[in-house]
Short mmCIF file of C-alpha atoms in Angstrom, two decimals:
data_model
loop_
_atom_site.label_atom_id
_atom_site.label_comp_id
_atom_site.label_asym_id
_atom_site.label_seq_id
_atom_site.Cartn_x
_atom_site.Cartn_y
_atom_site.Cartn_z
CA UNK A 1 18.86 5.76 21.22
CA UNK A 2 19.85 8.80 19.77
CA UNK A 3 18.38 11.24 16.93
CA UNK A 4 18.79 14.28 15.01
CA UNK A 5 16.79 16.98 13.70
CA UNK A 6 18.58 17.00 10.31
CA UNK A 7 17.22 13.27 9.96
CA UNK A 8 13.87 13.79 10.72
CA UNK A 9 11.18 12.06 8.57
CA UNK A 10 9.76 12.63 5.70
CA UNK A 11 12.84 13.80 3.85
CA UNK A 12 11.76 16.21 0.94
CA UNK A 13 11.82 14.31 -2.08
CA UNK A 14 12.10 16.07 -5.70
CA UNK A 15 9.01 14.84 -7.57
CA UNK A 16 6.36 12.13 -6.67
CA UNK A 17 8.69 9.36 -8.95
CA UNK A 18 11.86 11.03 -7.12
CA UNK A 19 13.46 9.87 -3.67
CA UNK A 20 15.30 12.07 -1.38
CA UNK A 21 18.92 11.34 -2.61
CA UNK A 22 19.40 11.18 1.56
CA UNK A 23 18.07 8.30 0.90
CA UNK A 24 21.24 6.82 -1.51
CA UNK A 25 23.74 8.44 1.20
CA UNK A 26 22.39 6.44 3.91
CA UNK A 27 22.41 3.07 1.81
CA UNK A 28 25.79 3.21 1.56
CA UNK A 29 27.24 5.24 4.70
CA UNK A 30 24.46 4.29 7.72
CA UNK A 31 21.86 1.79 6.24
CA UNK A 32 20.69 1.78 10.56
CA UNK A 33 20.83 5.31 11.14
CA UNK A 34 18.54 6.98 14.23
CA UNK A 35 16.12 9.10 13.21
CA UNK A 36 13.13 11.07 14.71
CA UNK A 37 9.44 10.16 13.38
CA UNK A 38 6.65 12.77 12.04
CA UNK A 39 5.47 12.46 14.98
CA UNK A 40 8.40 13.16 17.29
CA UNK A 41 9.28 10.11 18.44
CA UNK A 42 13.05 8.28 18.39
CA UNK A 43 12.79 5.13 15.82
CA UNK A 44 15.71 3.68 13.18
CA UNK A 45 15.58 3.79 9.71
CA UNK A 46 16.44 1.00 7.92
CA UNK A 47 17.25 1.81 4.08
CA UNK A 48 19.60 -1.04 2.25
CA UNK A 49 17.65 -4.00 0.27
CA UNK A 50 19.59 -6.71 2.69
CA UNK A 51 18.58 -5.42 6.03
CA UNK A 52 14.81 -4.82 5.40
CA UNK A 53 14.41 -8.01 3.31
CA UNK A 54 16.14 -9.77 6.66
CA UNK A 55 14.12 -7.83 8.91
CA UNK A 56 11.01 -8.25 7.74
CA UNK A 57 11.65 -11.98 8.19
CA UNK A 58 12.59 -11.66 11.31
CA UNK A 59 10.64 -13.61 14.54
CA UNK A 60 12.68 -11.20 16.51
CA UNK A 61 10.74 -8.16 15.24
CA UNK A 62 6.95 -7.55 15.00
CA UNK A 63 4.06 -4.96 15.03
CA UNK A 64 3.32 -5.20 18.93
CA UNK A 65 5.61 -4.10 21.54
CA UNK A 66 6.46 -4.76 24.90
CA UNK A 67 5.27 -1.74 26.54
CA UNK A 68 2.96 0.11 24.06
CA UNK A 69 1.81 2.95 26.16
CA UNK A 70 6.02 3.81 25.95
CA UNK A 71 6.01 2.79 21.84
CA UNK A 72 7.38 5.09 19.51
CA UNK A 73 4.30 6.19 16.72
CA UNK A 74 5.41 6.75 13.25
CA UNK A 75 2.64 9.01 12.79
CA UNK A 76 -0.44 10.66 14.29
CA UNK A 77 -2.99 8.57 12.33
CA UNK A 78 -5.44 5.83 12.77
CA UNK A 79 -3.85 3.71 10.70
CA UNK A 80 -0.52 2.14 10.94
CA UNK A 81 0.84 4.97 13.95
CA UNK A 82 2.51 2.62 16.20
CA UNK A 83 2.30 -0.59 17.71
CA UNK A 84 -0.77 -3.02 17.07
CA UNK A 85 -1.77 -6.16 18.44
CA UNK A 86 -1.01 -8.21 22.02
CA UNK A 87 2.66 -8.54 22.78
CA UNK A 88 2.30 -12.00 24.50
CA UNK A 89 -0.12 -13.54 21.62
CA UNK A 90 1.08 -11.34 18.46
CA UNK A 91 2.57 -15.03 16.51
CA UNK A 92 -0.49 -16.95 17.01
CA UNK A 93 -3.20 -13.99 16.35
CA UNK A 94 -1.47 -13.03 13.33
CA UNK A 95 -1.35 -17.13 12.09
CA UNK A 96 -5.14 -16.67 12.78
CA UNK A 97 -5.48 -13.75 10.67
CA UNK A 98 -3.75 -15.77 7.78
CA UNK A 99 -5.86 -19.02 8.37
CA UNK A 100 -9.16 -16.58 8.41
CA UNK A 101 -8.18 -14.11 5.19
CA UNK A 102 -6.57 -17.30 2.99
CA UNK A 103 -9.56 -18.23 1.52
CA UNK A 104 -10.62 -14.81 0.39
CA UNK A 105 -7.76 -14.09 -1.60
CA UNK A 106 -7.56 -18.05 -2.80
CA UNK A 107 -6.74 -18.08 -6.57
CA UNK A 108 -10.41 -19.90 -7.14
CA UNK A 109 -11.80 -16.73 -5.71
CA UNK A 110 -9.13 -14.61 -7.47
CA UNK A 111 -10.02 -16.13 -10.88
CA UNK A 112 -13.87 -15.28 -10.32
CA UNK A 113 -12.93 -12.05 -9.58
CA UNK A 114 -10.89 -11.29 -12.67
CA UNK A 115 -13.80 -11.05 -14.60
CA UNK A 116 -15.90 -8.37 -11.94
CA UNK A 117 -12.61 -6.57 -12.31
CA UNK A 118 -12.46 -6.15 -15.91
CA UNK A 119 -15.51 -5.00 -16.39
CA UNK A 120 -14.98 -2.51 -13.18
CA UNK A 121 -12.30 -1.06 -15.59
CA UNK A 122 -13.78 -0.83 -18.60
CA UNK A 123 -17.27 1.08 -16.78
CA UNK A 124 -14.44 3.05 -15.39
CA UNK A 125 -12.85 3.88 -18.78
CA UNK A 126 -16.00 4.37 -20.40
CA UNK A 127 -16.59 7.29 -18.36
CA UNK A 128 -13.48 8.62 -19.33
CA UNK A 129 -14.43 8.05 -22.65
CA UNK A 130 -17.66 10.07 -22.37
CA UNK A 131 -15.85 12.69 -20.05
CA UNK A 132 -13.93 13.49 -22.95
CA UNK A 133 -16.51 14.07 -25.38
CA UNK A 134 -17.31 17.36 -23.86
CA UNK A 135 -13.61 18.32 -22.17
CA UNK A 136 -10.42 16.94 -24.16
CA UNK A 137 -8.66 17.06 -20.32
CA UNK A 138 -9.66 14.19 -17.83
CA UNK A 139 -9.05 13.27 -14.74
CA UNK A 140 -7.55 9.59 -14.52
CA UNK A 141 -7.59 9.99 -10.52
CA UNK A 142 -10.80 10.45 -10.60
CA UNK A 143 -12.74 8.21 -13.10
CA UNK A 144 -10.20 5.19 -12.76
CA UNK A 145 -7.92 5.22 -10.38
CA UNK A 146 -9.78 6.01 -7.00
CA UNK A 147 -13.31 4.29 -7.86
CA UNK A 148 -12.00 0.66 -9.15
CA UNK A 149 -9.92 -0.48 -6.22
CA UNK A 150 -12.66 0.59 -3.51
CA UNK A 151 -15.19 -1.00 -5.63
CA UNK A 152 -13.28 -4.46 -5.85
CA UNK A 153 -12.28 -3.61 -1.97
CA UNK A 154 -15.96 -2.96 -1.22
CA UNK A 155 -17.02 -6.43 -3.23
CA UNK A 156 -14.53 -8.44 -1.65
CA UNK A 157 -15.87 -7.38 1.81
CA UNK A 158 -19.27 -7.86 1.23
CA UNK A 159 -19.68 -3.69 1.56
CA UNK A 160 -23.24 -2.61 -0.13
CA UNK A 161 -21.91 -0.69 -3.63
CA UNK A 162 -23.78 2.12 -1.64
CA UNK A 163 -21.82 2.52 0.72
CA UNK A 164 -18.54 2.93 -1.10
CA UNK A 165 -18.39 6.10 -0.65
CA UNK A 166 -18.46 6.23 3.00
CA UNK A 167 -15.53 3.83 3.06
CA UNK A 168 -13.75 6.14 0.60
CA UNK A 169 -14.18 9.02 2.86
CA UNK A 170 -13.18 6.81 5.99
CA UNK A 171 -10.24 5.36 4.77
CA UNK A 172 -9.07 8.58 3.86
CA UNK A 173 -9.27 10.48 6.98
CA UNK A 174 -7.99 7.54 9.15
CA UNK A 175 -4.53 7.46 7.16
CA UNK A 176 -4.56 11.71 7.65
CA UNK A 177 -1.76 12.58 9.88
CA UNK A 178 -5.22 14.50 11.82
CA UNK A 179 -5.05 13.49 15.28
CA UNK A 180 -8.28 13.68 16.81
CA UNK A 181 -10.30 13.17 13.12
CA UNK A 182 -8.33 10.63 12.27
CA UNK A 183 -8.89 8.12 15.53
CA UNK A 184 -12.93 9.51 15.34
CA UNK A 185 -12.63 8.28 11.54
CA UNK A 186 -11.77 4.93 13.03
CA UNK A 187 -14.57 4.69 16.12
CA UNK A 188 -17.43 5.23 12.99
CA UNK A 189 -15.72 2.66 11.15
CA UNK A 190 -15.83 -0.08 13.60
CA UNK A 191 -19.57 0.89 14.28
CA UNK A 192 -20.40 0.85 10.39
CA UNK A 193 -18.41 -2.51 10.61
CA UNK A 194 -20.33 -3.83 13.64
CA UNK A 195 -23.52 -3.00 11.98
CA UNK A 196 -22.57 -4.70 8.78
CA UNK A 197 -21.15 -8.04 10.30
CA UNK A 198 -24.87 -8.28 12.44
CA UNK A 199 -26.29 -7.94 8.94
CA UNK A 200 -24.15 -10.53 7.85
CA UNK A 201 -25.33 -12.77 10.84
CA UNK A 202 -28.84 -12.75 9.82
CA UNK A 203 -27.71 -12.91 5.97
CA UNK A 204 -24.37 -14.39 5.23
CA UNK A 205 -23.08 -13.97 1.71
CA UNK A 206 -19.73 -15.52 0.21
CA UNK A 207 -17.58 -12.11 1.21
CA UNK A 208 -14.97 -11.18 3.99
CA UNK A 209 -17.17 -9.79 6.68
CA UNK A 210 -19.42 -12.96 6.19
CA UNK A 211 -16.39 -15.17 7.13
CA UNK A 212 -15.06 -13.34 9.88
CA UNK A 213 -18.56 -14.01 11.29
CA UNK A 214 -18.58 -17.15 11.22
CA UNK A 215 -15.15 -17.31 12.24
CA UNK A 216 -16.64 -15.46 15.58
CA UNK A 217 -19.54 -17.95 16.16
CA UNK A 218 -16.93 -20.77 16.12
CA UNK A 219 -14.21 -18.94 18.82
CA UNK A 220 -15.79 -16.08 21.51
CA UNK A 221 -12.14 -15.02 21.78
CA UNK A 222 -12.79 -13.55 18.76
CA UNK A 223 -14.19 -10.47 19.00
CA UNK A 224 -15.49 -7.42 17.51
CA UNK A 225 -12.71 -5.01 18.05
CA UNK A 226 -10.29 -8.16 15.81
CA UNK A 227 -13.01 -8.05 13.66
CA UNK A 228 -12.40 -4.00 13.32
CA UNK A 229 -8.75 -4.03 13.09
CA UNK A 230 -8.99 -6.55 10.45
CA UNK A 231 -11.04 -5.22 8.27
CA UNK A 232 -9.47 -1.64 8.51
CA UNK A 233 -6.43 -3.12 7.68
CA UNK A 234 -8.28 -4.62 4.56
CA UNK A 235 -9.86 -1.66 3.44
CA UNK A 236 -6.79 0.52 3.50
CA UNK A 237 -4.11 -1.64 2.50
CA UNK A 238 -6.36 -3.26 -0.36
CA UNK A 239 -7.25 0.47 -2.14
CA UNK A 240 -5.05 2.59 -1.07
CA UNK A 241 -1.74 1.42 -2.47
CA UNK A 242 -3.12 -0.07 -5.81
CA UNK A 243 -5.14 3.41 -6.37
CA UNK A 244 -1.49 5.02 -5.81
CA UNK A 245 0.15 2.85 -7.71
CA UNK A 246 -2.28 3.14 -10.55
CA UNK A 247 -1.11 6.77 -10.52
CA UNK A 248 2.19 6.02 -10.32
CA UNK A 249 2.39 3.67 -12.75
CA UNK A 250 0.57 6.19 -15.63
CA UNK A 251 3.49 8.80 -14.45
CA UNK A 252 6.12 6.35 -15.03
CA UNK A 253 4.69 5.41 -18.46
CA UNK A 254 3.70 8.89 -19.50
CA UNK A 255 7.23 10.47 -19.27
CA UNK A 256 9.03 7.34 -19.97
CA UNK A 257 6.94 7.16 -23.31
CA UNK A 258 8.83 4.13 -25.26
CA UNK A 259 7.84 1.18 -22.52
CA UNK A 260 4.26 2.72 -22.62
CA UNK A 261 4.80 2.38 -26.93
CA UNK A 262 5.87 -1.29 -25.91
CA UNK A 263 3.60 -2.09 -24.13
CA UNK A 264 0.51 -0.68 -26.81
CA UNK A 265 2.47 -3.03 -29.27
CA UNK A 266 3.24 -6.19 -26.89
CA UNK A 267 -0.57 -6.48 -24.08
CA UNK A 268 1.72 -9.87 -22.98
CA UNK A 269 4.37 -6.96 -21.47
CA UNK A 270 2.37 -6.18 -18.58
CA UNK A 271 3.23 -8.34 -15.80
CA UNK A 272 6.69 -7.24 -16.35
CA UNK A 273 5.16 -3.81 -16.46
CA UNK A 274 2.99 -4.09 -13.07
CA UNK A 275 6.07 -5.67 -11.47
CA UNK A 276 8.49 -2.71 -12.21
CA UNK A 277 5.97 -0.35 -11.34
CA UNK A 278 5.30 -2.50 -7.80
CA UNK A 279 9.18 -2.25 -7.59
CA UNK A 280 9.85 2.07 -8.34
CA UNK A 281 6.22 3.23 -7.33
CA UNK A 282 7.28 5.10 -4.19
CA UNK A 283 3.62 5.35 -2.28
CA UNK A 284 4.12 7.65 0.66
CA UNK A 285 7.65 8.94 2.54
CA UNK A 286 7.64 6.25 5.58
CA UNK A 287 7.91 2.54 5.25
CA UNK A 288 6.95 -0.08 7.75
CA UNK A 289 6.60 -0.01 11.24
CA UNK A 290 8.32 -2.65 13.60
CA UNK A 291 9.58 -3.02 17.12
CA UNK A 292 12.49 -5.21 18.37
CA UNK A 293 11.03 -7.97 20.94
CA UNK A 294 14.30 -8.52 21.93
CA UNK A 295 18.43 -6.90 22.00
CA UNK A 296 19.45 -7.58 18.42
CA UNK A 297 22.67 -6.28 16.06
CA UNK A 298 21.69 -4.90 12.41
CA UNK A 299 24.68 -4.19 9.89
CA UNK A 300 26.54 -3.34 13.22
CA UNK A 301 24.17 -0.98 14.95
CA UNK A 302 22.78 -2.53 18.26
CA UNK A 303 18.74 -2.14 18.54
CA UNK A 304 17.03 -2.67 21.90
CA UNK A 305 13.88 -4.47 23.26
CA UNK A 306 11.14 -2.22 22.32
CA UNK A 307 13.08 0.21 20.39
CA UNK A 308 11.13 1.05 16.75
CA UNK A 309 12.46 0.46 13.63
CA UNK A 310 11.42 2.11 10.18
CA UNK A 311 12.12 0.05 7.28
CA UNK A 312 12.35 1.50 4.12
CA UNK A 313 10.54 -0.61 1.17
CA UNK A 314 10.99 2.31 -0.86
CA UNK A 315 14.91 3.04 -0.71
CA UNK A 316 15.48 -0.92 -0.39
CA UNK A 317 13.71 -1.01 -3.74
CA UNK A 318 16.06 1.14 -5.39
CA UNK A 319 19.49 -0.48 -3.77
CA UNK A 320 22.20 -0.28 -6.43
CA UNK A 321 23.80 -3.44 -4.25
CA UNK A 322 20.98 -5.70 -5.39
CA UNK A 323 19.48 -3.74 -8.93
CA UNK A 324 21.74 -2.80 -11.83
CA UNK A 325 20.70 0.79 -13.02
CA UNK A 326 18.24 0.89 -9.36
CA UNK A 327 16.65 3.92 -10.17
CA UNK A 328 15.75 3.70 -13.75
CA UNK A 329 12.30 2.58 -14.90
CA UNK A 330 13.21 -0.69 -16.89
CA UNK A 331 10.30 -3.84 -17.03
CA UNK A 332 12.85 -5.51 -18.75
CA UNK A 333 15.33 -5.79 -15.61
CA UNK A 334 16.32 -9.18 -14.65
CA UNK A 335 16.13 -8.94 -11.63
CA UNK A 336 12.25 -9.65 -10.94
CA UNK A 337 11.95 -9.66 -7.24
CA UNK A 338 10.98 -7.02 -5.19
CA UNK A 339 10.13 -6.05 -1.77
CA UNK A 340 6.80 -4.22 -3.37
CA UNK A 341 4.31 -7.00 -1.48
CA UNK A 342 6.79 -7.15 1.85
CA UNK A 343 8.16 -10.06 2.50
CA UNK A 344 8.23 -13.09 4.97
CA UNK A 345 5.25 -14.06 7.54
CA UNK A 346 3.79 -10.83 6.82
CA UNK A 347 4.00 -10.88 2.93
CA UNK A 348 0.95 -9.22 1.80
CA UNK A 349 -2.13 -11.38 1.75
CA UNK A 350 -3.69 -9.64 -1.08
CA UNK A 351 -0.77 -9.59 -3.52
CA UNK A 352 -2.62 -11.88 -5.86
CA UNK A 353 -5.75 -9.30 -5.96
CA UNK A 354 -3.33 -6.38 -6.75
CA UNK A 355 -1.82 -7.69 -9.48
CA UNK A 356 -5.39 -8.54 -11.22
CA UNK A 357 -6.07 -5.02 -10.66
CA UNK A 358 -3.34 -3.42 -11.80
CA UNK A 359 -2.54 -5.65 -14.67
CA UNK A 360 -6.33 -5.10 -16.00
CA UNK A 361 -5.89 -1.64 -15.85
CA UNK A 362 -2.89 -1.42 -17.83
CA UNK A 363 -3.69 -3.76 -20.33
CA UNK A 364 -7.32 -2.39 -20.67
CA UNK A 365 -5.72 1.31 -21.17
CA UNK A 366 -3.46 0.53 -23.63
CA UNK A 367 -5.79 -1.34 -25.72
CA UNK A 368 -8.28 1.26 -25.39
CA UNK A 369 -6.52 4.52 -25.41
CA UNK A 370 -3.10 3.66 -26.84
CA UNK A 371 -2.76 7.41 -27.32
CA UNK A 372 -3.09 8.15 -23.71
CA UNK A 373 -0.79 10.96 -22.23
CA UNK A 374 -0.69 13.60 -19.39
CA UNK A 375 -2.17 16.99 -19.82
CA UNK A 376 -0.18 18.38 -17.23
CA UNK A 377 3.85 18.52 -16.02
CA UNK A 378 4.35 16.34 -13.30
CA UNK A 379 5.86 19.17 -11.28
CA UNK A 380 2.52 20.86 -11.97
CA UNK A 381 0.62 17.74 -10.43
CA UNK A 382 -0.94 17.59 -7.02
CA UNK A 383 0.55 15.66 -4.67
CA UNK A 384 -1.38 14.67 -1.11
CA UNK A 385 0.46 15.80 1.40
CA UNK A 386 -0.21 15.01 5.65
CA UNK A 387 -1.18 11.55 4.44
CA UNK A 388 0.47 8.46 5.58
CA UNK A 389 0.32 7.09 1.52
CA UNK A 390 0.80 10.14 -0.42
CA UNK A 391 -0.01 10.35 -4.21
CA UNK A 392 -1.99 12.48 -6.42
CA UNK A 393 -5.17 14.32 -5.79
CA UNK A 394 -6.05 14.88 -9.83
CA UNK A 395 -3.75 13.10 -12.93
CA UNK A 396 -5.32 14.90 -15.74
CA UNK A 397 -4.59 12.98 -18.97
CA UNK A 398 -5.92 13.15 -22.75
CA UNK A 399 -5.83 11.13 -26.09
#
């Protein structure tokens, strides 16, 4: 397989609500072009709404590979780099990790968590509230947007509220494109989770970590390091992208001010809000990792056994083949699906969760500060950079 420098990722995007337009180019001219990873490494990019919806679907395709000492990485972080799980077993661990996680994220558990995350909003937008009593600019990043997903995260798991912190702080520096901090990020995280599951031995509670215990006591194949990668996955993929997407979705509003006016004057818009903003929010420059378990043709381009593949929720997305107007901001689209979740075996287990989250958030803000706006440009925002999921360090707003 064969690369260039001139299509190596991340492409520079505009803004944080911007693609690259290389992006729109290779939808239409090379949606399976070769490309060269952040980390060096020879991988294809896979851009047009068809192909990754297909792919993603695809038995063919998966997160393990055949040879994973000779893998391609996407990255040099602890999270997501490159290939994950056992080649010869990936199918039935992963049906395992479904049959474990179901019942966590089952909507009898969803529904009693609605109401622990409503009123994790409105503690959250209280403090905004008193924040700006003494200093008319406040930080949304801050006060809402980073603390109520790694609370409901942390609750979920069974995590003390303590100790929130400490998973903040992990999370963070296992998705930095570090190296060396990154992967020692990840060793103190599978202690911490170690030490929490034997806690959870002596003391079950009705939380993740308290299952996957008892899920080891019933099958020895079932071991800690499992245990580890589970709940990292967990962790990261159940804060991260809904606190990015909480910023993202207060960008899109802000400067696209008549659906955030809608949506003050109609609460019963927001699913159709949280859906569009699952759809455009453009978390991080990558996409999702996979490797070909066997010779297979996409759109014309032959991939081989082991060779990576990066497929590209975000440009997919925004495919002018399968959205009319693709890159505006519109919750009153028809077209309602989206590859925001993923798609296929691997469609993510936690989608129910997110949407609670997100959809309390925006309701709760515009019934509570239907004046809300940013206090800053967005070219004047701060955007994380060398992180595998992007998004803003600060989103100063005020009312």
């Amino acid at each position: 397989m064969t690369t260039t420098e001139d299509r190596r990722l991340p492409f520079t995007r505009p803004n944080i609500l911007e693609l690259a337009p290389l992006y729109d180019v290779l939808r239409r001219e090379a949606p399976v072009v070769a490309v060269t990873t952040p980390a060096g490494d020879p991988a294809w990019l896979v851009t047009r709404f068809d192909e990754v919806k297909q792919l993603l679907g695809d038995k063919r395709f998966g997160r393990s590979h055949p040879a994973p000492e000779q893998a391609s990485k996407i990255n040099r972080a602890a999270v997501l780099e490159g290939p994950s799980g056992n080649y010869e077993t990936e199918a039935a661990d992963h049906s395992r990790m479904r049959r474990l996680l179901t019942p966590a994220f089952s909507a009898k558990r969803m529904n009693r968590l609605s109401g622990d995350v409503q009123a994790l909003v409105d503690r959250c937008v209280d403090r905004m509230v008193a924040a700006h009593d003494t200093d008319p600019v406040v930080d949304l990043h801050a006060l809402l947007a980073l603390p109520m997903p790694i609370g409901v995260i942390c609750a979920l798991l069974g995590v003390p509220e303590e100790d929130a912190p400490l998973f903040r702080d992990l999370s963070d520096r296992m998705g930095t494109a570090s190296g060396a901090d990154a992967h020692a990020a990840r060793e103190q995280f599978g202690r911490y989770v170690a030490r929490l599951a034997e806690a959870k031995r002596a003391n079950p509670g009705q939380d993740v970590i308290s299952d996957l215990v008892a899920a080891q006591a019933a099958d020895e194949t079932f071991g800690y390091a499992e245990m580890t990668r589970l709940a990292v996955g967990l962790i990261f993929a159940g804060h991260e992208t809904t606190v990015n997407r909480i910023g993202l979705g207060v960008l899109f509003l802000m400067t696209r001010r008549q659906h955030w006016d809608d949506l003050v004057a109609d609460p019963s818009r927001v699913n159709a809000t949280v859906e569009e903003i699952m759809r455009l929010g453009a978390p991080g420059d990558l996409g999702l990792l996979r490797y070909a378990h066997e010779d297979v043709s996409v759109a014309g381009v032959d991939i081989a056994r082991g060779d990576a593949l990066v497929l590209s929720i975000n440009a997919a997305n925004r495919d002018p083949g399968e959205y009319g107007a693709a890159e505006e901001f519109d919750p009153d689209r028809p077209e309602r699906a989206h590859l925001g979740f993923g798609h296929g075996a691997h469609f993510c287990i936690g989608a129910s969760l997110a949407r609670v989250e997100l959809r309390t958030v925006f309701a709760t803000l515009a019934r509570r500060l239907p004046d809300l706006r940013l206090a800053a440009e967005l070219d004047e925002l701060d955007v994380r950079t060398g992180h595998i999921t992007g998004g803003v360090t600060t989103l100063p707003v005020t009312w």
